[in-house]
Coordinates of C-alpha atoms in Angstrom, one line a residue:
X1 CA 84.3 103.9 204.1
X2 CA 84.2 107.1 202.3
X3 CA 80.9 106.5 200.7
X4 CA 79.2 106.3 204.1
X5 CA 80.9 109.4 205.3
X6 CA 79.6 111.3 202.2
X7 CA 76.1 110.2 203.0
X8 CA 76.2 111.1 206.7
X9 CA 78.5 114.1 207.1
X10 CA 82.2 114.8 207.5
X11 CA 82.9 112.4 210.3
X12 CA 85.2 109.6 209.0
X13 CA 84.7 106.1 210.4
X14 CA 87.5 104.5 212.3
X15 CA 90.0 102.3 210.5
X16 CA 88.9 98.8 209.5
X17 CA 89.7 96.1 212.1
X18 CA 93.1 94.4 211.8
X19 CA 93.4 91.3 209.7
X20 CA 93.6 88.9 212.7
X21 CA 90.1 90.0 213.8
X22 CA 88.6 89.1 210.4
X23 CA 86.9 85.8 209.6
X24 CA 89.0 83.3 207.7
X25 CA 88.2 80.6 205.2
X26 CA 89.2 79.0 201.9
X27 CA 85.9 78.6 200.0
X28 CA 86.0 78.2 196.3
X29 CA 83.2 78.9 193.8
X30 CA 81.6 75.5 194.2
X31 CA 81.5 75.5 198.0
X32 CA 80.2 79.0 198.1
X33 CA 77.5 78.1 195.5
X34 CA 76.5 75.1 197.5
X35 CA 76.5 77.0 200.8
X36 CA 74.0 79.5 199.4
X37 CA 71.9 77.0 197.4
X38 CA 71.5 74.9 200.5
X39 CA 69.6 77.8 202.1
X40 CA 67.0 77.5 199.3
X41 CA 66.5 73.8 200.2
X42 CA 65.8 72.9 196.5
X43 CA 64.3 69.5 197.1
X44 CA 61.9 70.9 199.8
X45 CA 60.9 73.7 197.4
X46 CA 60.2 71.3 194.5
X47 CA 58.3 69.0 196.7
X48 CA 56.3 71.5 198.7
X49 CA 56.5 75.0 197.2
X50 CA 56.4 74.6 193.5
X51 CA 53.0 72.9 193.6
X52 CA 51.8 75.9 195.7
X53 CA 52.8 78.3 192.9
X54 CA 50.9 76.1 190.4
X55 CA 47.8 75.6 192.6
X56 CA 47.4 79.1 194.0
X57 CA 49.4 81.2 191.5
X58 CA 49.1 81.3 187.8
X59 CA 48.4 77.6 187.3
X60 CA 50.2 76.0 184.4
X61 CA 51.9 79.3 183.6
X62 CA 54.1 78.8 186.8
X63 CA 57.3 78.1 184.9
X64 CA 57.2 81.6 183.4
X65 CA 56.6 83.1 186.9
X66 CA 59.9 81.5 188.0
X67 CA 61.7 82.8 184.9
X68 CA 60.3 86.3 185.5
X69 CA 61.4 86.2 189.1
X70 CA 64.9 85.0 188.0
X71 CA 65.1 87.9 185.5
X72 CA 64.2 90.5 188.3
X73 CA 66.8 89.0 190.6
X74 CA 69.4 88.9 187.8
X75 CA 68.8 92.5 187.1
X76 CA 69.3 93.3 190.7
X77 CA 72.5 91.2 190.7
X78 CA 74.0 93.3 187.9
X79 CA 74.4 96.3 190.1
X80 CA 74.8 94.3 193.3
X81 CA 77.8 92.4 192.1
X82 CA 79.4 95.5 190.6
X83 CA 79.2 97.1 194.0
X84 CA 80.6 94.0 195.6
X85 CA 83.8 94.4 193.7
X86 CA 84.2 97.9 195.1
X87 CA 83.0 97.4 198.6
X88 CA 85.0 94.6 200.4
X89 CA 82.5 94.4 203.2
X90 CA 80.9 91.1 204.4
X91 CA 77.8 92.8 205.8
X92 CA 75.3 91.8 203.1
X93 CA 72.2 94.0 203.1
X94 CA 73.5 95.9 206.1
X95 CA 76.7 97.0 204.4
X96 CA 75.2 97.8 201.0
X97 CA 72.3 99.8 202.3
X98 CA 74.5 101.7 204.7
X99 CA 77.0 102.6 201.9
X100 CA 74.2 103.8 199.6
X101 CA 71.6 105.3 201.8
X102 CA 73.4 106.1 205.0
X103 CA 73.8 104.8 208.5
X104 CA 70.3 105.5 209.8
X105 CA 68.6 103.4 207.1
X106 CA 71.4 100.9 207.1
X107 CA 71.1 100.1 210.8
X108 CA 67.3 99.8 210.5
X109 CA 67.8 97.4 207.6
X110 CA 70.4 95.4 209.5
X111 CA 67.9 94.8 212.3
X112 CA 65.3 93.7 209.7
X113 CA 67.8 91.4 208.0
X114 CA 68.7 89.8 211.4
X115 CA 65.0 89.3 212.2
X116 CA 64.4 87.9 208.7
X117 CA 67.0 85.2 209.0
X118 CA 66.3 84.5 212.7
X119 CA 62.7 83.8 211.9
X120 CA 63.7 81.6 209.0
X121 CA 66.0 79.7 211.3
X122 CA 63.3 79.1 214.0
X123 CA 60.7 78.2 211.4
X124 CA 63.0 75.7 209.7
X125 CA 63.9 74.1 213.0
X126 CA 60.2 73.5 213.7
X127 CA 59.7 72.0 210.3
X128 CA 62.9 70.0 210.5
X129 CA 61.7 68.5 213.8
X130 CA 58.3 67.7 212.3
X131 CA 59.7 65.8 209.3
X132 CA 62.3 64.0 211.4
X133 CA 59.5 62.8 213.8
X134 CA 57.5 61.6 210.7
X135 CA 60.6 59.9 209.2
X136 CA 61.5 58.0 212.3
X137 CA 58.0 57.1 213.5
X138 CA 55.8 56.9 210.4
X139 CA 58.3 55.8 207.8
X140 CA 60.6 53.5 209.8
X141 CA 58.2 52.6 212.6
X142 CA 60.6 53.8 215.2
X143 CA 59.9 55.3 218.6
X144 CA 57.3 58.2 218.8
X145 CA 59.6 61.0 219.8
X146 CA 58.1 64.5 220.0
X147 CA 59.1 66.9 217.2
X148 CA 60.6 69.4 219.7
X149 CA 63.0 66.8 221.0
X150 CA 64.3 66.4 217.4
X151 CA 64.6 70.1 217.3
X152 CA 67.0 69.9 220.3
X153 CA 69.0 67.3 218.4
X154 CA 69.2 69.5 215.3
X155 CA 70.2 72.5 217.4
X156 CA 73.0 70.6 219.0
X157 CA 74.4 69.4 215.7
X158 CA 74.1 72.7 213.9
X159 CA 75.4 74.6 216.9
X160 CA 78.5 72.4 216.9
X161 CA 79.1 72.8 213.1
X162 CA 78.6 76.6 213.3
X163 CA 81.4 76.8 215.9
X164 CA 84.0 75.5 213.5
X165 CA 85.5 76.8 210.3
X166 CA 83.0 77.5 207.6
X167 CA 84.8 75.1 205.2
X168 CA 83.5 72.2 207.3
X169 CA 79.8 73.3 206.9
X170 CA 80.5 73.9 203.2
X171 CA 81.8 70.4 202.6
X172 CA 78.8 68.8 204.4
X173 CA 76.3 71.1 202.6
X174 CA 77.9 70.3 199.2
X175 CA 77.4 66.6 199.7
X176 CA 73.8 67.0 200.8
X177 CA 72.9 69.5 198.1
X178 CA 74.3 67.3 195.3
X179 CA 72.2 64.4 196.5
X180 CA 68.9 66.4 196.5
X181 CA 69.7 68.0 193.1
X182 CA 70.4 64.6 191.6
X183 CA 67.1 63.1 192.8
X184 CA 65.2 66.1 191.4
X185 CA 66.9 65.8 188.0
X186 CA 66.3 62.0 187.9
X187 CA 62.6 62.7 188.5
X188 CA 62.6 65.3 185.7
X189 CA 64.3 62.9 183.3
X190 CA 61.9 60.1 184.1
X191 CA 58.9 62.3 183.4
X192 CA 60.4 63.6 180.1
X193 CA 61.5 60.2 179.0
X194 CA 58.0 58.8 179.5
X195 CA 56.3 61.7 177.9
X196 CA 54.3 62.9 180.9
X197 CA 50.6 62.0 181.3
X198 CA 49.6 62.8 177.7
X199 CA 52.7 63.8 175.8
X200 CA 55.0 66.8 176.5
X201 CA 53.5 70.2 175.7
X202 CA 54.4 73.9 175.8
X203 CA 51.0 75.3 176.8
X204 CA 52.7 76.7 179.9
X205 CA 54.4 79.3 177.7
X206 CA 51.3 80.7 176.0
X207 CA 50.0 84.2 177.0
X208 CA 46.7 82.7 178.1
X209 CA 48.5 80.4 180.6
X210 CA 51.0 82.9 181.8
X211 CA 48.3 85.4 182.8
X212 CA 45.9 82.9 184.1
X213 CA 45.0 82.6 187.8
X214 CA 47.0 85.1 189.8
X215 CA 50.2 86.1 188.2
X216 CA 50.9 88.5 191.0
X217 CA 50.8 85.7 193.7
X218 CA 52.9 83.5 191.5
X219 CA 55.6 86.2 191.1
X220 CA 55.5 86.9 194.8
X221 CA 56.0 83.2 195.8
X222 CA 58.6 82.8 193.1
X223 CA 60.8 85.7 194.2
X224 CA 60.6 84.3 197.8
X225 CA 62.2 81.1 196.4
X226 CA 65.4 83.1 195.7
X227 CA 65.9 83.9 199.3
X228 CA 69.5 83.9 200.5
X229 CA 71.2 84.5 197.2
X230 CA 72.8 87.7 198.5
X231 CA 74.6 85.7 201.2
X232 CA 77.5 85.2 198.7
X233 CA 78.6 88.7 200.0
X234 CA 78.2 87.8 203.6
X235 CA 80.8 85.0 203.3
X236 CA 83.3 87.1 201.3
X237 CA 86.0 87.1 204.1
X238 CA 85.9 83.3 204.1
X239 CA 86.2 83.0 200.3
X240 CA 89.6 82.3 198.6
X241 CA 89.3 85.1 196.0
X242 CA 86.2 87.1 196.8
X243 CA 86.5 89.7 194.0
X244 CA 86.1 87.0 191.4
X245 CA 84.3 84.2 193.2
X246 CA 81.5 86.3 194.9
X247 CA 80.1 87.8 191.7
X248 CA 80.5 84.4 189.9
X249 CA 78.7 82.5 192.6
X250 CA 75.9 85.1 192.8
X251 CA 75.0 84.7 189.1
X252 CA 75.4 80.9 189.4
X253 CA 72.9 80.8 192.3
X254 CA 70.4 82.9 190.4
X255 CA 70.8 80.8 187.2
X256 CA 70.6 77.4 189.0
X257 CA 67.6 78.4 191.0
X258 CA 65.8 79.8 188.0
X259 CA 66.5 76.7 185.9
X260 CA 65.6 74.1 188.6
X261 CA 62.3 75.7 189.6
X262 CA 61.1 76.6 186.1
X263 CA 62.0 73.1 184.9
X264 CA 60.6 71.5 188.0
X265 CA 57.3 73.2 187.7
X266 CA 57.0 72.4 184.0
X267 CA 57.8 68.8 184.6
X268 CA 55.2 68.5 187.4
X269 CA 52.6 70.0 185.0
X270 CA 53.5 67.4 182.4
X271 CA 53.5 64.6 184.9
X272 CA 50.0 65.3 186.3
X273 CA 48.5 66.8 183.2
X274 CA 47.4 70.3 182.4
X275 CA 43.8 69.5 183.0
X276 CA 44.3 68.2 186.5
X277 CA 47.5 69.7 188.0
X278 CA 46.0 73.0 189.2
X279 CA 43.2 71.5 191.2
X280 CA 45.4 68.6 192.5
X281 CA 48.2 71.0 193.6
X282 CA 45.8 73.3 195.4
X283 CA 44.2 70.4 197.2
X284 CA 47.4 68.6 198.3
X285 CA 50.7 70.3 197.2
X286 CA 53.2 67.8 198.7
X287 CA 51.0 64.8 198.0
X288 CA 50.7 65.8 194.3
X289 CA 54.4 65.7 193.8
X290 CA 55.0 62.5 195.8
X291 CA 52.3 60.7 193.9
X292 CA 53.8 61.7 190.5
X293 CA 57.2 60.8 191.8
X294 CA 56.1 57.2 192.6
X295 CA 54.3 57.0 189.2
X296 CA 57.3 57.9 187.1
X297 CA 60.3 57.0 189.3
X298 CA 59.1 54.2 191.5
X299 CA 58.7 53.5 195.2
X300 CA 62.5 53.5 195.8
X301 CA 62.6 57.2 194.6
X302 CA 59.8 58.1 197.1
X303 CA 61.8 56.5 199.9
X304 CA 64.9 58.3 198.9
X305 CA 63.1 61.7 198.7
X306 CA 61.6 61.1 202.1
X307 CA 65.1 60.8 203.6
X308 CA 66.6 63.5 201.4
X309 CA 63.8 65.9 202.4
X310 CA 65.2 65.7 205.9
X311 CA 68.7 66.3 204.8
X312 CA 67.5 69.2 202.6
X313 CA 65.9 70.9 205.5
X314 CA 68.9 70.2 207.7
X315 CA 71.1 71.9 205.1
X316 CA 68.8 74.9 204.9
X317 CA 68.9 75.3 208.7
X318 CA 72.7 75.1 208.8
X319 CA 73.0 77.7 206.0
X320 CA 70.4 80.0 207.7
X321 CA 72.3 79.6 211.0
X322 CA 75.5 80.6 209.4
X323 CA 74.0 83.7 207.8
X324 CA 72.3 84.8 211.0
X325 CA 75.6 84.3 212.8
X326 CA 77.5 86.6 210.4
X327 CA 74.9 89.4 210.7
X328 CA 75.4 89.2 214.5
X329 CA 79.2 89.2 214.0
X330 CA 79.1 92.2 211.7
X331 CA 76.9 94.2 214.1
X332 CA 79.3 93.3 216.9
X333 CA 82.4 94.3 214.9
X334 CA 80.8 97.7 214.3
X335 CA 80.1 98.1 218.0
X336 CA 76.3 97.9 217.7
X337 CA 75.8 94.7 219.8
X338 CA 78.2 93.4 222.5
X339 CA 81.8 93.4 221.3
X340 CA 82.4 89.8 222.4
X341 CA 80.2 88.6 219.5
X342 CA 82.8 90.0 217.1
X343 CA 85.5 87.7 218.4
X344 CA 87.1 85.4 215.8
X345 CA 88.2 81.9 216.9
X346 CA 92.0 81.8 216.8
X347 CA 92.2 78.3 215.2
X348 CA 89.0 78.1 213.1
X349 CA 88.7 81.7 212.0
X350 CA 85.0 81.4 212.7
X351 CA 82.6 83.8 214.6
X352 CA 82.3 81.2 217.3
X353 CA 80.7 83.4 220.0
X354 CA 78.2 84.8 217.5
X355 CA 77.4 81.3 216.5
X356 CA 76.8 80.2 220.1
X357 CA 74.6 83.2 220.7
X358 CA 72.6 82.5 217.5
X359 CA 72.1 78.9 218.8
X360 CA 71.0 80.1 222.2
X361 CA 68.6 82.6 220.6
X362 CA 67.1 79.9 218.4
X363 CA 66.6 77.7 221.5
X364 CA 65.0 80.5 223.5
X365 CA 62.8 81.4 220.5
X366 CA 61.4 77.9 220.3
X367 CA 60.6 77.6 224.0
X368 CA 57.3 79.7 224.0
X369 CA 56.0 77.9 221.0
X370 CA 56.6 74.5 222.5
X371 CA 55.1 75.5 225.9
X372 CA 52.0 76.9 224.1
X373 CA 51.7 73.7 222.0
X374 CA 52.1 75.4 218.7
X375 CA 51.6 73.4 215.5
X376 CA 55.1 73.2 213.9
X377 CA 53.7 73.2 210.4
X378 CA 51.7 76.4 211.0
X379 CA 54.6 78.0 212.8
X380 CA 56.8 77.3 209.8
X381 CA 54.3 78.8 207.4
X382 CA 54.0 82.0 209.5
X383 CA 57.8 82.5 210.1
X384 CA 58.8 81.7 206.5
X385 CA 56.1 84.0 205.3
X386 CA 57.6 86.8 207.4
X387 CA 61.0 85.9 206.0
X388 CA 59.7 86.2 202.4
X389 CA 58.1 89.6 203.0
X390 CA 61.1 91.0 204.8
X391 CA 63.4 89.6 202.1
X392 CA 61.5 91.4 199.3
X393 CA 61.5 94.6 201.3
X394 CA 65.2 94.4 201.8
X395 CA 65.8 93.7 198.2
X396 CA 63.9 96.8 197.2
X397 CA 65.8 99.0 199.7
X398 CA 69.1 97.5 198.6
X399 CA 68.0 97.9 194.9
X400 CA 67.7 101.7 195.6
X401 CA 71.0 101.9 197.5
X402 CA 73.1 100.2 194.8
X403 CA 72.7 102.7 191.9
X404 CA 72.9 105.6 194.4
X405 CA 76.3 104.3 195.5
X406 CA 77.6 103.4 192.1
X407 CA 76.6 106.8 190.5
X408 CA 77.9 108.8 193.5
X409 CA 81.3 107.1 193.7
X410 CA 82.0 106.6 190.0
X411 CA 83.0 103.0 190.6
X412 CA 85.4 101.5 188.1
X413 CA 83.6 99.0 185.9
X414 CA 80.2 100.6 186.5
X415 CA 78.5 101.5 183.2
X416 CA 75.0 102.7 182.2
X417 CA 73.7 99.1 182.3
X418 CA 74.9 97.9 185.7
X419 CA 74.7 101.2 187.5
X420 CA 71.4 102.6 186.2
X421 CA 69.4 100.6 183.6
X422 CA 69.4 97.1 185.3
X423 CA 69.0 98.5 188.8
X424 CA 66.1 100.7 187.8
X425 CA 64.4 97.7 186.1
X426 CA 65.0 95.6 189.2
X427 CA 63.6 98.4 191.4
X428 CA 60.4 98.5 189.3
X429 CA 59.9 94.7 189.5
X430 CA 60.7 94.6 193.3
X431 CA 58.4 97.6 194.0
X432 CA 55.5 95.7 192.3
X433 CA 56.5 92.7 194.4
X434 CA 56.4 94.7 197.6
X435 CA 52.9 96.0 196.8
X436 CA 51.7 92.5 196.0
X437 CA 53.3 91.1 199.2
X438 CA 51.7 93.8 201.3
X439 CA 48.3 93.1 199.7
X440 CA 48.6 89.4 200.1
X441 CA 50.6 89.1 203.3
X442 CA 47.9 87.0 204.9
X443 CA 48.5 84.4 202.2
X444 CA 52.2 84.4 202.8
X445 CA 51.8 83.7 206.5
X446 CA 48.5 81.7 206.1
X447 CA 46.9 83.6 208.9
X448 CA 44.0 85.8 210.0
X449 CA 43.8 89.6 209.6
X450 CA 44.7 90.1 213.3
X451 CA 47.8 87.9 212.9
X452 CA 48.7 89.8 209.7
X453 CA 48.5 93.1 211.4
X454 CA 50.6 91.9 214.3
X455 CA 53.3 90.6 211.9
X456 CA 53.3 93.9 210.0
X457 CA 54.0 95.6 213.3
X458 CA 56.9 93.2 214.0
X459 CA 58.5 93.7 210.6
X460 CA 58.2 97.5 210.4
X461 CA 58.7 97.9 214.2
X462 CA 62.0 96.1 213.9
X463 CA 63.2 98.4 211.2
X464 CA 62.1 101.5 213.2
X465 CA 64.0 100.3 216.3
X466 CA 67.2 100.2 214.2
X467 CA 66.5 103.6 212.8
X468 CA 65.8 105.1 216.2
X469 CA 68.9 103.5 217.7
X470 CA 71.1 105.0 214.9
X471 CA 69.6 108.5 215.6
X472 CA 70.2 108.1 219.3
X473 CA 73.8 107.0 218.6
X474 CA 74.3 109.9 216.3
X475 CA 73.4 112.3 219.1
X476 CA 74.8 110.6 222.2
X477 CA 77.5 108.2 221.0
X478 CA 79.1 109.6 217.8
X479 CA 82.0 107.2 217.9
X480 CA 79.6 104.2 217.7
X481 CA 77.5 105.9 215.1
X482 CA 80.6 106.4 212.9
X483 CA 81.3 102.7 213.0
X484 CA 77.9 101.7 211.5
X485 CA 78.7 99.8 208.3
X486 CA 82.4 100.6 208.6
X487 CA 84.1 97.5 207.4

């Protein structure tokens, strides 16, 4: 990769791996879109996270916060997708940051990305086990099976799916995602058709509402809801026509997420009423949505959502597992972690050994929390909060790397808009978000100051470990150093 060489000295990286060592798949636009949207768990976000933005963010101005977050991410995507056409590398944040800012920052960022998605996977497993326990025991009055046993069941199923060709996961995720999107849109339609609690209004879009409460917290939470959108580039080797499909799917993800969450927050505000929705959402986020769902869509809809919430979380875990697996695969292909993890299955074209390793790591990661009797709901809040903070930090670093790469390499198709103006605007928005996230990290993880400090140490310490490792490789193992971000 000539761009990496330019950033790090005259040493040219080795040739790319032969085609038979690359991942294989046949994903089209729809399957890639669903694969990435599944990571967002749209139903889970609408049920449990949108009310949080209303209750603790900028109140009834929440729809505009989601639109603003969507604009920032879309500006980021303008340069990101332009770079994707010129950089055929499935390394995600790792590849793009390395190409723009060099191997040292790139390896540090890859470790942070791996931590980011690993924590998301563990947290989602914990929450998935909790909701499955509730579904079986509380809803259907079945046996009282501990949440961590359900986690083992989930790990077995997801580990099996991750072993096979990505197309299988994509088909399953497509079905699950369509079901949860349909139920959300049905709820939206029911509320609009019945005129909400006191007639439909547009007060959410007035300046007074937009800047009420804490617009900073609302923006911070809203950007976190876009997590995983960059994964379109991670799956590029498993996509039918990546140069066309990856940029298209990226913009579709941003557009769909913005529409669903902006509309969903506005509908919930209309359903509960502008006078009551902020207090109700702050007091009981999930309960507020479920109560309004029963009021406008009936008890059957509540029962369906209760089941689909489980499938939504399952889909999110599967998508998160696949992303984590591919970060491991790319680090192995570049010689950073053990080379066996870069092996591609001869029949399925999947990173099967990296997938098994990710499954084992998720299992081992859960063990101490189970032994210590951790509350799965609190564990989910902390780990997903770390994911959100690390994601925004990675977006900012990548946002800086993209225009540097595009301007330095004079990429075909890069113009003033997508190589400078849009990226700079995105950097400004993301920089504000990082500052807000740093100031309010305790809210993201819902923890004490000591826990906040510890998690800061984990996040930045992980980045520093990658940086130090790259510096050591540069001095002691130049061949390995030259392979960082090479594909």
